[in-house]
CSV table of C-alpha atoms in Angstrom, one decimal:
chain,number,residue,atom,x,y,z
C,273,MET,CA,173.9,192.0,68.9
C,274,ALA,CA,174.5,195.1,70.6
C,275,GLU,CA,172.1,196.3,73.5
C,276,ILE,CA,169.8,199.0,71.7
C,277,LYS,CA,170.8,202.3,73.6
C,278,VAL,CA,168.9,204.4,71.0
C,279,PRO,CA,165.6,202.9,69.0
C,280,PHE,CA,165.3,204.2,65.3
C,281,HIS,CA,161.6,204.5,66.5
C,282,LYS,CA,159.3,204.6,69.1
C,283,ALA,CA,155.5,205.3,68.9
C,284,ALA,CA,154.4,208.4,71.2
C,285,ILE,CA,151.5,206.4,73.2
C,286,THR,CA,149.5,208.0,75.9
C,287,LYS,CA,146.6,207.4,78.4
C,288,GLU,CA,144.2,209.3,75.6
C,289,GLU,CA,145.2,206.6,73.4
C,290,GLU,CA,144.5,203.6,75.8
C,291,ASP,CA,141.5,205.2,77.0
C,292,ALA,CA,140.2,205.6,73.3
C,293,VAL,CA,140.7,202.0,72.6
C,294,LEU,CA,139.0,200.6,75.2
C,295,ASP,CA,136.2,203.0,74.8
C,296,VAL,CA,135.9,201.2,71.4
C,297,LEU,CA,136.4,197.7,73.1
C,298,ARG,CA,133.8,198.4,75.7
C,299,SER,CA,131.4,199.9,73.0
C,300,GLY,CA,130.6,196.5,71.4
C,301,TRP,CA,131.4,197.9,67.8
C,302,LEU,CA,134.9,197.3,66.7
C,303,THR,CA,135.1,198.0,62.9
C,304,THR,CA,134.3,201.2,61.2
C,305,GLY,CA,131.7,203.6,62.9
C,306,LYS,CA,132.1,206.8,64.8
C,307,TYR,CA,135.5,206.4,65.4
C,308,ALA,CA,136.3,206.5,62.0
C,309,LEU,CA,133.9,209.1,60.9
C,310,GLU,CA,135.7,211.5,63.7
C,311,PHE,CA,139.4,210.8,62.7
C,312,GLU,CA,137.9,211.8,59.2
C,313,LYS,CA,136.8,215.2,60.1
C,314,LEU,CA,139.5,216.0,62.4
C,315,PHE,CA,142.2,214.9,59.7
C,316,SER,CA,140.3,217.3,57.2
C,317,LYS,CA,140.5,220.1,59.6
C,318,ALA,CA,144.7,219.6,60.1
C,319,LEU,CA,144.6,219.7,56.5
C,320,LYS,CA,143.6,223.4,56.8
C,321,ASP,CA,141.1,223.3,53.7
C,322,GLU,CA,137.5,223.2,54.3
C,323,ASN,CA,137.0,221.5,50.9
C,324,ILE,CA,139.1,218.4,51.4
C,325,ILE,CA,137.1,215.2,51.6
C,326,SER,CA,139.1,212.3,54.0
C,327,LEU,CA,138.6,209.0,53.6
C,328,ALA,CA,140.2,206.5,56.5
C,329,VAL,CA,141.5,203.5,55.0
C,330,ASN,CA,143.7,200.6,56.3
C,331,SER,CA,147.1,201.4,55.0
C,332,ASN,CA,148.9,203.8,52.6
C,333,THR,CA,149.0,201.3,49.9
C,334,SER,CA,145.1,200.8,50.0
C,335,GLY,CA,144.4,204.5,50.0
C,336,MET,CA,146.9,204.6,46.6
C,337,ILE,CA,144.9,202.1,45.0
C,338,LEU,CA,141.9,203.8,45.5
C,339,ALA,CA,143.2,207.2,44.1
C,340,MET,CA,144.5,205.5,41.2
C,341,GLU,CA,141.4,203.8,40.1
C,342,ALA,CA,139.4,206.9,40.5
C,343,CYS,CA,142.1,208.5,38.6
C,344,GLY,CA,141.5,205.8,35.7
C,345,VAL,CA,144.0,204.2,36.0
C,346,LYS,CA,143.8,200.8,34.7
C,347,SER,CA,145.2,198.1,32.1
C,348,GLY,CA,146.7,200.0,28.9
C,349,ASN,CA,147.9,203.1,30.4
C,350,ALA,CA,150.9,204.5,33.0
C,351,VAL,CA,152.0,206.2,36.1
C,352,ILE,CA,155.0,208.3,36.4
C,353,THR,CA,156.6,208.0,39.5
C,354,THR,CA,160.1,207.5,41.3
C,355,PRO,CA,162.8,204.8,41.8
C,356,TYR,CA,163.4,206.1,45.1
C,357,THR,CA,160.3,205.3,47.3
C,358,PHE,CA,158.4,202.1,49.0
C,359,VAL,CA,157.3,199.2,46.7
C,360,SER,CA,153.9,200.1,47.4
C,361,THR,CA,153.9,203.2,45.4
C,362,ALA,CA,154.7,201.7,42.4
C,363,ALA,CA,153.0,198.3,43.0
C,364,CYS,CA,149.9,199.9,43.4
C,365,ALA,CA,149.9,200.6,39.5
C,366,ARG,CA,150.9,197.1,38.6
C,367,HIS,CA,147.9,196.0,41.0
C,368,LEU,CA,145.7,197.9,38.7
C,369,GLY,CA,147.2,196.6,35.5
C,370,ALA,CA,149.2,199.8,34.4
C,371,ASP,CA,152.9,200.3,33.8
C,372,VAL,CA,155.3,202.3,35.4
C,373,PHE,CA,157.4,205.0,34.0
C,374,PHE,CA,160.2,206.1,36.3
C,375,ALA,CA,161.7,209.5,36.8
C,376,ASP,CA,165.2,209.6,38.5
C,377,ILE,CA,165.0,212.1,41.6
C,378,GLU,CA,166.8,215.5,41.7
C,379,LYS,CA,170.3,215.6,41.8
C,380,ASP,CA,170.8,217.4,45.4
C,381,SER,CA,167.2,215.7,47.1
C,382,TYR,CA,165.6,212.7,47.3
C,383,ASN,CA,162.5,213.7,45.3
C,384,ILE,CA,161.5,213.3,42.0
C,385,ASP,CA,162.8,215.5,38.9
C,386,ALA,CA,160.3,217.7,36.9
C,387,VAL,CA,162.8,218.0,34.4
C,388,LYS,CA,162.6,214.1,34.0
C,389,ILE,CA,159.0,213.9,34.3
C,390,GLU,CA,158.7,216.2,31.1
C,391,GLU,CA,161.2,214.2,29.3
C,392,ILE,CA,158.4,210.9,29.7
C,393,LEU,CA,155.6,213.2,29.1
C,394,LYS,CA,156.8,214.8,26.0
C,395,LYS,CA,157.7,211.3,24.5
C,396,ASP,CA,154.6,209.8,25.7
C,397,SER,CA,152.5,212.9,24.2
C,398,LYS,CA,153.9,211.7,20.4
C,399,ARG,CA,152.1,208.4,20.9
C,400,LYS,CA,148.7,207.9,19.1
C,401,LYS,CA,147.1,207.3,22.1
C,402,PRO,CA,149.2,208.6,25.4
C,403,LEU,CA,149.7,206.2,28.3
C,404,VAL,CA,150.1,208.4,31.2
C,405,LYS,CA,147.1,208.8,33.0
C,406,ALA,CA,148.9,209.8,36.9
C,407,ILE,CA,152.2,211.5,38.0
C,408,VAL,CA,152.6,210.1,41.8
C,409,PRO,CA,155.4,212.4,43.4
C,410,VAL,CA,156.7,211.2,46.9
C,411,HIS,CA,157.5,213.6,49.3
C,412,ILE,CA,160.7,211.5,50.7
C,413,GLY,CA,161.3,212.1,54.6
C,414,GLY,CA,158.5,214.9,54.7
C,415,ASN,CA,160.2,217.1,52.3
C,416,VAL,CA,157.5,218.3,49.8
C,417,CYS,CA,158.2,217.7,46.3
C,418,ASN,CA,158.4,220.6,43.6
C,419,MET,CA,154.5,220.8,43.3
C,420,LYS,CA,154.0,224.0,41.3
C,421,GLU,CA,156.1,222.4,38.5
C,422,ILE,CA,154.7,219.0,38.7
C,423,LEU,CA,151.0,220.5,38.3
C,424,SER,CA,152.3,222.8,35.7
C,425,LEU,CA,153.4,219.9,33.8
C,426,ALA,CA,150.0,217.6,34.5
C,427,LYS,CA,147.9,220.2,32.9
C,428,LYS,CA,150.2,221.4,30.0
C,429,TYR,CA,150.4,217.4,28.9
C,430,SER,CA,146.3,216.8,29.5
C,431,THR,CA,144.2,216.7,26.8
C,432,LYS,CA,140.5,216.8,26.1
C,433,GLU,CA,140.5,213.1,26.1
C,434,ASN,CA,143.3,212.1,28.6
C,435,LYS,CA,143.5,214.1,32.3
C,436,ILE,CA,146.7,213.5,33.9
C,437,TYR,CA,146.2,213.6,37.4
C,438,VAL,CA,148.7,214.4,40.2
C,439,ILE,CA,148.3,211.7,43.3
C,440,GLU,CA,150.8,212.6,46.0
C,441,ASP,CA,152.4,209.9,48.2
C,442,CYS,CA,152.6,211.9,51.3
C,443,ALA,CA,153.3,208.9,53.7
C,444,HIS,CA,155.9,211.0,55.1
C,445,ALA,CA,154.4,214.4,54.9
C,446,PHE,CA,152.1,214.8,57.6
C,447,PRO,CA,151.9,217.9,58.6
C,448,ALA,CA,153.7,219.6,56.0
C,449,LEU,CA,152.3,223.2,55.3
C,450,THR,CA,153.7,225.1,52.0
C,451,ASP,CA,152.7,228.3,50.1
C,452,LEU,CA,150.6,225.9,48.1
C,453,GLY,CA,148.9,224.6,51.2
C,454,CYS,CA,149.2,221.5,53.2
C,455,ALA,CA,151.0,218.4,51.3
C,456,GLY,CA,148.3,215.8,50.1
C,457,SER,CA,145.8,218.9,49.4
C,458,ILE,CA,147.8,220.1,46.5
C,459,GLY,CA,147.2,217.3,43.5
C,460,ASP,CA,143.9,216.3,42.9
C,461,VAL,CA,144.6,213.3,45.6
C,462,GLY,CA,146.9,212.9,48.8
C,463,VAL,CA,147.3,209.6,50.2
C,464,PHE,CA,149.0,209.2,53.9
C,465,SER,CA,150.2,206.5,55.8
C,466,PHE,CA,149.8,206.1,59.8
C,467,TYR,CA,151.9,202.8,59.8
C,468,VAL,CA,154.0,202.5,63.3
C,469,THR,CA,156.9,204.6,62.5
C,470,LYS,CA,154.9,207.3,60.6
C,471,THR,CA,154.6,210.8,61.9
C,472,ILE,CA,151.3,210.1,63.5
C,473,THR,CA,149.9,206.5,63.9
C,474,THR,CA,147.0,203.9,64.1
C,475,ALA,CA,149.4,201.0,64.1
C,476,GLU,CA,148.3,200.1,60.7
C,477,GLY,CA,146.4,202.6,58.7
C,478,GLY,CA,146.2,205.6,56.4
C,479,MET,CA,143.7,208.4,55.1
C,480,VAL,CA,143.1,209.5,51.3
C,481,CYS,CA,142.3,213.2,50.6
C,482,THR,CA,140.4,215.0,47.8
C,483,LYS,CA,138.6,218.1,47.0
C,484,ASP,CA,136.9,216.1,44.1
C,485,LYS,CA,133.9,215.1,45.0
C,486,LYS,CA,133.6,212.4,42.2
C,487,ILE,CA,136.8,211.0,42.8
C,488,ALA,CA,135.7,211.0,46.6
C,489,LYS,CA,132.4,209.3,45.6
C,490,ARG,CA,134.1,206.5,43.6
C,491,MET,CA,136.7,206.3,46.3
C,492,THR,CA,133.9,205.9,48.9
C,493,THR,CA,132.4,203.1,46.8
C,494,MET,CA,135.6,201.0,46.2
C,495,ARG,CA,136.6,201.2,50.0
C,496,LEU,CA,134.1,198.6,51.0
C,497,HIS,CA,133.4,195.9,48.2
C,498,GLY,CA,131.7,198.4,46.0
C,499,MET,CA,128.7,198.5,48.5
C,500,ASP,CA,126.3,201.6,48.0
C,501,ARG,CA,126.0,202.2,52.0
C,502,SER,CA,128.4,201.7,54.6
C,503,THR,CA,128.1,199.0,57.2
C,504,TRP,CA,127.6,201.3,59.9
C,505,ASP,CA,124.9,202.8,58.4
C,506,ARG,CA,123.2,199.4,57.8
C,507,TYR,CA,123.3,198.7,61.3
C,508,THR,CA,123.0,201.9,63.0
C,509,SER,CA,120.5,203.8,60.8
C,510,PRO,CA,117.1,204.4,62.4
C,511,LYS,CA,115.8,203.4,59.0
C,512,ALA,CA,118.2,200.5,59.4
C,513,SER,CA,117.7,197.9,56.4
C,514,TRP,CA,119.5,194.6,55.3
C,515,GLU,CA,119.1,195.6,52.0
C,516,TYR,CA,122.1,197.2,50.1
C,517,ASP,CA,123.4,196.8,46.3
C,518,ILE,CA,126.5,196.1,44.9
C,519,ILE,CA,127.4,198.5,42.0
C,520,ALA,CA,131.1,198.2,41.4
C,521,PRO,CA,134.1,195.2,42.3
C,522,GLY,CA,135.3,196.9,45.3
C,523,TYR,CA,137.7,196.3,47.8
C,524,LYS,CA,138.2,195.5,51.6
C,525,PHE,CA,140.1,198.6,52.5
C,526,ASN,CA,138.1,200.3,55.5
C,527,LEU,CA,140.0,201.3,58.7
C,528,PRO,CA,138.0,200.2,62.0
C,529,ASP,CA,137.3,202.0,64.6
C,530,LEU,CA,139.7,200.0,67.2
C,531,LEU,CA,142.5,201.9,65.0
C,532,ALA,CA,141.0,205.2,64.3
C,533,ALA,CA,140.5,205.6,67.9
C,534,ILE,CA,144.2,205.8,68.2
C,535,GLY,CA,144.2,208.0,65.3
C,536,CYS,CA,141.7,210.6,66.7
C,537,ALA,CA,144.2,211.0,69.8
C,538,GLN,CA,147.4,211.0,67.7
C,539,VAL,CA,146.2,213.7,65.0
C,540,LYS,CA,145.4,216.3,68.0
C,541,ARG,CA,149.3,216.0,68.8
C,542,ALA,CA,150.4,216.3,65.3
C,543,GLU,CA,151.6,219.7,65.4
C,544,LYS,CA,153.3,219.3,68.9
C,545,PHE,CA,155.0,216.0,67.5
C,546,PHE,CA,156.0,218.0,64.4
C,547,GLU,CA,157.7,220.5,66.5
C,548,GLN,CA,159.6,218.1,68.6
C,549,ARG,CA,160.9,216.5,65.6
C,550,LYS,CA,161.9,219.5,64.1
C,551,LYS,CA,163.7,220.6,66.9
C,552,ILE,CA,165.7,217.3,67.5
C,553,ALA,CA,166.6,217.8,63.5
C,554,MET,CA,167.8,221.2,64.0
C,555,LEU,CA,170.3,219.8,66.7
C,556,TYR,CA,171.3,217.2,64.6
C,557,ASN,CA,172.1,219.6,62.1
C,558,GLN,CA,173.9,222.2,64.0
C,559,ALA,CA,176.0,219.1,65.0
C,560,PHE,CA,176.8,217.5,61.6
C,561,SER,CA,177.1,220.8,59.7
C,562,LYS,CA,180.6,221.1,61.4
C,563,LEU,CA,181.8,217.5,60.1
C,564,ASP,CA,183.4,217.5,56.6
C,565,PHE,CA,182.2,213.8,56.1
C,566,ILE,CA,178.3,214.6,56.9
C,567,GLN,CA,176.0,216.2,54.3
C,568,LEU,CA,172.9,217.6,55.8
C,569,PRO,CA,169.5,216.1,54.8
C,570,PRO,CA,167.6,218.4,52.3
C,571,ASP,CA,165.4,220.8,53.7
C,572,SER,CA,162.5,223.3,52.1
C,573,LYS,CA,159.4,225.3,53.4
C,574,GLY,CA,156.8,222.7,54.7
C,575,ASN,CA,159.3,219.8,55.5
C,576,ALA,CA,157.5,217.7,58.0
C,577,TRP,CA,161.0,215.9,59.2
C,578,HIS,CA,159.3,212.7,59.3
C,579,LEU,CA,162.7,211.0,58.6
C,580,TYR,CA,166.9,212.4,59.4
C,581,LEU,CA,168.6,211.2,56.0
C,582,MET,CA,172.2,211.7,57.3
C,583,ARG,CA,174.4,211.5,54.2
C,584,ILE,CA,177.9,210.8,54.5
C,585,LYS,CA,180.7,211.6,52.3
C,586,PRO,CA,182.6,208.5,51.1
C,587,GLU,CA,185.2,210.5,50.0
C,588,LYS,CA,186.4,211.7,53.4
C,589,LEU,CA,185.6,208.3,54.9
C,590,LYS,CA,188.0,205.0,54.8
C,591,ILE,CA,184.5,202.9,55.3
C,592,SER,CA,181.5,202.6,53.1
C,593,ARG,CA,177.9,203.6,53.9
C,594,ASP,CA,177.1,199.8,54.8
C,595,GLU,CA,179.8,199.6,56.9
C,596,PHE,CA,179.2,203.2,59.0
C,597,ALA,CA,175.7,201.9,59.2
C,598,LYS,CA,177.1,198.7,60.8
C,599,LYS,CA,179.5,200.3,63.4
C,600,MET,CA,176.5,202.7,64.4
C,601,GLN,CA,174.4,199.5,65.1
C,602,GLU,CA,177.4,198.0,67.0
C,603,GLU,CA,177.2,201.0,69.3
C,604,GLY,CA,173.6,200.3,70.0
C,605,LEU,CA,171.5,202.6,67.6
C,606,GLY,CA,168.5,201.5,65.8
C,607,ILE,CA,168.9,202.6,62.1
C,608,SER,CA,167.2,201.9,58.7
C,609,VAL,CA,168.1,202.9,54.9
C,610,HIS,CA,165.3,204.9,53.1
C,611,PHE,CA,165.3,203.8,50.3
C,612,ILE,CA,166.4,201.0,48.2
C,613,PRO,CA,165.8,202.1,44.7
C,614,LEU,CA,163.2,199.8,43.3
C,615,PHE,CA,165.5,198.9,40.4
C,616,HIS,CA,167.6,196.9,43.2
C,617,PHE,CA,164.8,194.4,43.5
C,618,THR,CA,164.1,191.4,41.4
C,619,TYR,CA,160.6,191.9,40.1
C,620,TRP,CA,161.3,195.5,38.6
C,621,LYS,CA,164.4,194.4,37.2
C,622,GLN,CA,162.8,191.4,35.3
C,623,LEU,CA,160.0,193.6,34.6
C,624,TYR,CA,161.6,196.4,32.9
C,625,LYS,CA,165.1,195.7,31.2
C,626,ASP,CA,166.2,199.3,31.4
C,627,PHE,CA,165.4,200.0,34.5
C,628,THR,CA,169.2,199.8,36.1
C,629,ALA,CA,171.0,202.1,38.5
C,630,GLU,CA,172.8,203.3,35.6
C,631,ASN,CA,169.9,204.7,34.1
C,632,PHE,CA,169.2,206.7,37.4
C,633,PRO,CA,172.2,207.7,38.4
C,634,ASN,CA,170.7,210.4,40.9
C,635,ALA,CA,168.9,207.5,43.0
C,636,GLU,CA,171.7,205.2,42.9
C,637,ASN,CA,174.1,208.2,44.2
C,638,GLN,CA,171.9,209.4,47.4
C,639,TYR,CA,170.8,205.4,48.3
C,640,SER,CA,174.8,204.5,48.3
C,641,LYS,CA,175.7,207.3,51.0
C,642,THR,CA,172.4,207.9,53.0
C,643,ILE,CA,171.7,206.4,56.6
C,644,SER,CA,168.6,207.2,58.3
C,645,ILE,CA,168.9,207.9,61.9
C,646,PRO,CA,166.9,207.9,65.1
C,647,LEU,CA,164.4,210.7,64.8
C,648,PHE,CA,161.0,210.9,67.2
C,649,PRO,CA,159.1,213.0,69.4
C,650,ASP,CA,160.0,211.3,72.4
C,651,MET,CA,163.3,211.5,72.0
C,652,THR,CA,165.8,212.6,75.1
C,653,LYS,CA,168.4,214.9,75.4
C,654,ASP,CA,170.8,212.2,76.1
C,655,MET,CA,169.6,210.3,73.2
C,656,VAL,CA,170.3,212.9,71.0
C,657,GLU,CA,173.7,213.5,72.2
C,658,TYR,CA,174.5,209.8,72.1
C,659,VAL,CA,173.5,209.7,68.4
C,660,ILE,CA,175.7,212.8,67.9
C,661,GLU,CA,178.6,211.7,69.5
C,662,THR,CA,178.4,208.2,68.4
C,663,VAL,CA,178.4,209.9,64.7
C,664,LYS,CA,181.4,211.7,65.8
C,665,LYS,CA,183.1,208.9,66.9
C,666,ILE,CA,183.2,206.7,64.0
C,667,GLY,CA,183.9,209.6,61.9
C,668,LYS,CA,187.1,210.5,63.6
C,669,GLU,CA,188.5,206.8,63.9
C,670,TYR,CA,187.5,206.1,60.1
C,671,HIS,CA,188.2,209.4,58.8
C,672,LYS,CA,190.9,209.3,55.5
């Protein structure tokens, strides 16, 4: 195994995060409390919409389940999403007993294709009782989906009896400011991830955001066992009481202060992190645009540049994507692949017989040529240059 010279990712942790964690440890209150509340306020502010309500959760997956459940997703209906995503996006619908209708991605990007969404909606609208309850676009790599068209489709195919909600999977898209607003504030609900490799981190965690007070109230209740009061309120309010009521069969999805404290420090530097990532991405673009065996990642206004999705051109090389990736690892580079389309996985293949690579050619094509290369705020100039020179070296050696 080669020595790692440039890791795939390294979280930007400073004394501010360390001091915040120590403050929580010394406070005697480690679970959801004042730091989680402060994190929610800071995050809402970062989305630049005074009507946004943010709720801290212990993962993007938890947030997605809360969002879908609050929007009425349940057994007997369905959500539309992309096969080009991490498995949790679709699995959350299955946890709630719903089906998943998959729409292929756009030919030249990684994002869900609005044309394919409409094909599904048009077919579904002909049922006596339509099944689709939500559309879940995923902003892959931080590049925001065609939200204007997706919102239009949700409105077009909604009925008095069945509103179709738009739930943004923003695991990669913070901060991402577009003409429609920040990603996560555009649809009915936005769900973010703070996993260790994301644009900001709490080690594990997430945030679910909405402007709909009814949805926010339901998610607040379901986030903590279906209680009508928070633990923080029950133990710290001057009118503290041991009494509470359970009004729904909720979950255990709250974010503890120990992690929220890290988030408070991170969110304050989110714009700085973004500028650092974007600078590195532009250096990659500048270098790789001169190489005939590399296709640059898709880019549009608001791109958060969470990932740098380098696409090789198989027709220009003697080796496959997998072999190219292995050569990079042998040179000491940390790499990944985002994403393995869900139709490659046993569970999904067995669940839906027509869910195959042949039926989703754009997703399969992008997957077959994509390598995610190092991109994180604290990358040094030498690290960036080493990645670039390594790509050039491998490409030159195996060029046709």
